Amino acid sequence: MSEAQEMETLVKDLKQAADDVKKVAETTQTEVKNLGKVTDETKQKADEALVKHNEISERLSVIEQKMTQPDGRDDERQKSAGQMVAESEELKSFIAGGGKGRISIAVKRDGRARQGGAGQRRGYAH
């Protein structure tokens, strides 16, 4: 099952769990009004309904977080353009060769390559 399908199922389950919690709350109100207290059975049903609701809510949150991570990565954080340039083999070779002149290094972000280079001044008059 894909994350989107699982999320859709969890949303339905969460709505049902919320409805169950609401029913138990209404039962509780009726018992308090009629008996002056809540029965142990109703307390148990309330606890079970709330636990189920919270578990579904937590699972839904985890899936939402996974879906919002770039490239589906959940543990690896996105490197900045500067980190990618600093770690590139092109820059290491350039520095090892004396570092004179200009270099252009492509930085890939979000599936698109972007050009950037050491020693380049864009937008400034030379």
PDB file of C-alpha atoms in Angstrom:
ATOM      1  CA  MET A   1       0.000   0.000   0.000  1.00  0.00           C
ATOM      2  CA  SER A   2       1.401   3.405  -0.941  1.00  0.00           C
ATOM      3  CA  GLU A   3       1.812   6.161   1.630  1.00  0.00           C
ATOM      4  CA  ALA A   4      -1.021   8.131   0.022  1.00  0.00           C
ATOM      5  CA  GLN A   5      -3.376   5.149   0.214  1.00  0.00           C
ATOM      6  CA  GLU A   6      -2.330   4.407   3.787  1.00  0.00           C
ATOM      7  CA  MET A   7      -2.877   8.057   4.680  1.00  0.00           C
ATOM      8  CA  GLU A   8      -6.363   7.981   3.146  1.00  0.00           C
ATOM      9  CA  THR A   9      -7.218   4.835   5.121  1.00  0.00           C
ATOM     10  CA  LEU A  10      -5.861   6.362   8.329  1.00  0.00           C
ATOM     11  CA  VAL A  11      -7.911   9.529   7.808  1.00  0.00           C
ATOM     12  CA  LYS A  12     -11.060   7.385   7.541  1.00  0.00           C
ATOM     13  CA  ASP A  13     -10.013   5.351  10.603  1.00  0.00           C
ATOM     14  CA  LEU A  14      -9.296   8.554  12.529  1.00  0.00           C
ATOM     15  CA  LYS A  15     -12.741   9.913  11.716  1.00  0.00           C
ATOM     16  CA  GLN A  16     -14.316   6.661  12.915  1.00  0.00           C
ATOM     17  CA  ALA A  17     -12.214   6.734  16.102  1.00  0.00           C
ATOM     18  CA  ALA A  18     -13.267  10.349  16.721  1.00  0.00           C
ATOM     19  CA  ASP A  19     -16.912   9.314  16.266  1.00  0.00           C
ATOM     20  CA  ASP A  20     -16.362   6.478  18.781  1.00  0.00           C
ATOM     21  CA  VAL A  21     -14.877   8.917  21.296  1.00  0.00           C
ATOM     22  CA  LYS A  22     -17.861  11.206  20.789  1.00  0.00           C
ATOM     23  CA  LYS A  23     -20.318   8.341  21.392  1.00  0.00           C
ATOM     24  CA  VAL A  24     -18.546   7.365  24.606  1.00  0.00           C
ATOM     25  CA  ALA A  25     -18.584  11.007  25.739  1.00  0.00           C
ATOM     26  CA  GLU A  26     -22.326  11.169  25.136  1.00  0.00           C
ATOM     27  CA  THR A  27     -22.818   7.922  27.070  1.00  0.00           C
ATOM     28  CA  THR A  28     -20.718   9.335  29.893  1.00  0.00           C
ATOM     29  CA  GLN A  29     -22.834  12.491  30.039  1.00  0.00           C
ATOM     30  CA  THR A  30     -26.027  10.429  30.132  1.00  0.00           C
ATOM     31  CA  GLU A  31     -24.714   8.192  32.921  1.00  0.00           C
ATOM     32  CA  VAL A  32     -23.575  11.134  35.017  1.00  0.00           C
ATOM     33  CA  LYS A  33     -26.945  12.790  34.558  1.00  0.00           C
ATOM     34  CA  ASN A  34     -28.949   9.634  35.376  1.00  0.00           C
ATOM     35  CA  LEU A  35     -26.710   7.819  37.855  1.00  0.00           C
ATOM     36  CA  GLY A  36     -24.545  10.580  39.235  1.00  0.00           C
ATOM     37  CA  LYS A  37     -21.430   8.663  38.188  1.00  0.00           C
ATOM     38  CA  VAL A  38     -19.799   6.890  35.242  1.00  0.00           C
ATOM     39  CA  THR A  39     -19.800   3.084  35.132  1.00  0.00           C
ATOM     40  CA  ASP A  40     -16.539   1.154  34.975  1.00  0.00           C
ATOM     41  CA  GLU A  41     -17.556  -0.282  31.602  1.00  0.00           C
ATOM     42  CA  THR A  42     -17.988   3.195  30.139  1.00  0.00           C
ATOM     43  CA  LYS A  43     -14.650   4.300  31.589  1.00  0.00           C
ATOM     44  CA  GLN A  44     -12.959   1.314  29.935  1.00  0.00           C
ATOM     45  CA  LYS A  45     -14.643   2.035  26.585  1.00  0.00           C
ATOM     46  CA  ALA A  46     -13.563   5.683  26.831  1.00  0.00           C
ATOM     47  CA  ASP A  47      -9.953   4.690  27.521  1.00  0.00           C
ATOM     48  CA  GLU A  48      -9.928   2.231  24.609  1.00  0.00           C
ATOM     49  CA  ALA A  49     -11.476   4.766  22.221  1.00  0.00           C
ATOM     50  CA  LEU A  50      -8.980   7.467  23.201  1.00  0.00           C
ATOM     51  CA  VAL A  51      -5.992   5.127  22.892  1.00  0.00           C
ATOM     52  CA  LYS A  52      -7.138   4.009  19.435  1.00  0.00           C
ATOM     53  CA  HIS A  53      -7.702   7.626  18.358  1.00  0.00           C
ATOM     54  CA  ASN A  54      -4.248   8.679  19.582  1.00  0.00           C
ATOM     55  CA  GLU A  55      -2.504   5.717  17.896  1.00  0.00           C
ATOM     56  CA  ILE A  56      -4.141   6.457  14.544  1.00  0.00           C
ATOM     57  CA  SER A  57      -3.349  10.147  14.900  1.00  0.00           C
ATOM     58  CA  GLU A  58       0.327   9.357  15.584  1.00  0.00           C
ATOM     59  CA  ARG A  59       0.561   7.006  12.575  1.00  0.00           C
ATOM     60  CA  LEU A  60      -1.001   9.685  10.393  1.00  0.00           C
ATOM     61  CA  SER A  61       1.524  12.256  11.619  1.00  0.00           C
ATOM     62  CA  VAL A  62       4.427   9.929  10.787  1.00  0.00           C
ATOM     63  CA  ILE A  63       3.149   9.404   7.250  1.00  0.00           C
ATOM     64  CA  GLU A  64       2.596  13.150   6.763  1.00  0.00           C
ATOM     65  CA  GLN A  65       6.180  13.823   7.863  1.00  0.00           C
ATOM     66  CA  LYS A  66       7.545  11.189   5.464  1.00  0.00           C
ATOM     67  CA  MET A  67       5.537  12.636   2.591  1.00  0.00           C
ATOM     68  CA  THR A  68       6.847  16.156   3.199  1.00  0.00           C
ATOM     69  CA  GLN A  69      10.530  15.133   3.299  1.00  0.00           C
ATOM     70  CA  PRO A  70      12.448  16.023   0.124  1.00  0.00           C
ATOM     71  CA  ASP A  71      13.065  13.034  -2.184  1.00  0.00           C
ATOM     72  CA  GLY A  72      11.260  10.777   0.320  1.00  0.00           C
ATOM     73  CA  ARG A  73      14.238  10.863   2.671  1.00  0.00           C
ATOM     74  CA  ASP A  74      13.310  10.853   6.311  1.00  0.00           C
ATOM     75  CA  ASP A  75      16.664  10.525   8.067  1.00  0.00           C
ATOM     76  CA  GLU A  76      19.127  12.258   5.789  1.00  0.00           C
ATOM     77  CA  ARG A  77      18.990  16.028   5.939  1.00  0.00           C
ATOM     78  CA  GLN A  78      19.381  18.084   2.770  1.00  0.00           C
ATOM     79  CA  LYS A  79      22.885  19.412   2.178  1.00  0.00           C
ATOM     80  CA  SER A  80      23.296  23.078   1.399  1.00  0.00           C
ATOM     81  CA  ALA A  81      24.750  24.188  -1.934  1.00  0.00           C
ATOM     82  CA  GLY A  82      27.908  25.265  -0.111  1.00  0.00           C
ATOM     83  CA  GLN A  83      28.324  21.826   1.476  1.00  0.00           C
ATOM     84  CA  MET A  84      27.910  20.132  -1.895  1.00  0.00           C
ATOM     85  CA  VAL A  85      30.490  22.433  -3.522  1.00  0.00           C
ATOM     86  CA  ALA A  86      32.933  22.014  -0.629  1.00  0.00           C
ATOM     87  CA  GLU A  87      32.678  18.216  -0.866  1.00  0.00           C
ATOM     88  CA  SER A  88      32.887  18.059  -4.672  1.00  0.00           C
ATOM     89  CA  GLU A  89      35.761  16.298  -6.406  1.00  0.00           C
ATOM     90  CA  GLU A  90      36.001  19.219  -8.869  1.00  0.00           C
ATOM     91  CA  LEU A  91      36.837  21.661  -6.051  1.00  0.00           C
ATOM     92  CA  LYS A  92      39.304  19.264  -4.439  1.00  0.00           C
ATOM     93  CA  SER A  93      41.099  18.822  -7.785  1.00  0.00           C
ATOM     94  CA  PHE A  94      41.068  22.584  -8.389  1.00  0.00           C
ATOM     95  CA  ILE A  95      42.655  23.276  -4.993  1.00  0.00           C
ATOM     96  CA  ALA A  96      45.199  20.460  -5.434  1.00  0.00           C
ATOM     97  CA  GLY A  97      46.201  21.992  -8.777  1.00  0.00           C
ATOM     98  CA  GLY A  98      47.044  25.348  -7.227  1.00  0.00           C
ATOM     99  CA  GLY A  99      43.593  26.939  -7.239  1.00  0.00           C
ATOM    100  CA  LYS A 100      44.336  29.545  -9.925  1.00  0.00           C
ATOM    101  CA  GLY A 101      41.752  30.713 -12.403  1.00  0.00           C
ATOM    102  CA  ARG A 102      38.086  29.884 -12.398  1.00  0.00           C
ATOM    103  CA  ILE A 103      36.040  26.777 -11.779  1.00  0.00           C
ATOM    104  CA  SER A 104      32.412  25.973 -12.405  1.00  0.00           C
ATOM    105  CA  ILE A 105      30.682  23.304 -10.325  1.00  0.00           C
ATOM    106  CA  ALA A 106      27.181  22.007 -10.949  1.00  0.00           C
ATOM    107  CA  VAL A 107      25.117  21.651  -7.781  1.00  0.00           C
ATOM    108  CA  LYS A 108      22.105  19.365  -8.053  1.00  0.00           C
ATOM    109  CA  ARG A 109      19.124  20.372  -5.901  1.00  0.00           C
ATOM    110  CA  ASP A 110      15.551  19.128  -6.153  1.00  0.00           C
ATOM    111  CA  GLY A 111      16.350  17.241  -9.365  1.00  0.00           C
ATOM    112  CA  ARG A 112      17.707  20.334 -11.146  1.00  0.00           C
ATOM    113  CA  ALA A 113      21.360  21.136 -11.764  1.00  0.00           C
ATOM    114  CA  ARG A 114      22.477  24.655 -10.929  1.00  0.00           C
ATOM    115  CA  GLN A 115      25.781  26.183 -11.956  1.00  0.00           C
ATOM    116  CA  GLY A 116      27.984  28.002  -9.521  1.00  0.00           C
ATOM    117  CA  GLY A 117      31.643  28.620  -9.410  1.00  0.00           C
ATOM    118  CA  ALA A 118      34.475  29.817  -7.290  1.00  0.00           C
ATOM    119  CA  GLY A 119      35.812  33.188  -8.372  1.00  0.00           C
ATOM    120  CA  GLN A 120      32.714  34.158 -10.324  1.00  0.00           C
ATOM    121  CA  ARG A 121      31.097  37.479  -9.558  1.00  0.00           C
ATOM    122  CA  ARG A 122      27.679  37.803 -10.988  1.00  0.00           C
ATOM    123  CA  GLY A 123      26.006  41.154 -10.983  1.00  0.00           C
ATOM    124  CA  TYR A 124      29.188  43.145 -10.352  1.00  0.00           C
ATOM    125  CA  ALA A 125      31.090  45.272 -12.821  1.00  0.00           C
ATOM    126  CA  HIS A 126      34.685  44.114 -13.354  1.00  0.00           C
TER     127      HIS A 126
END
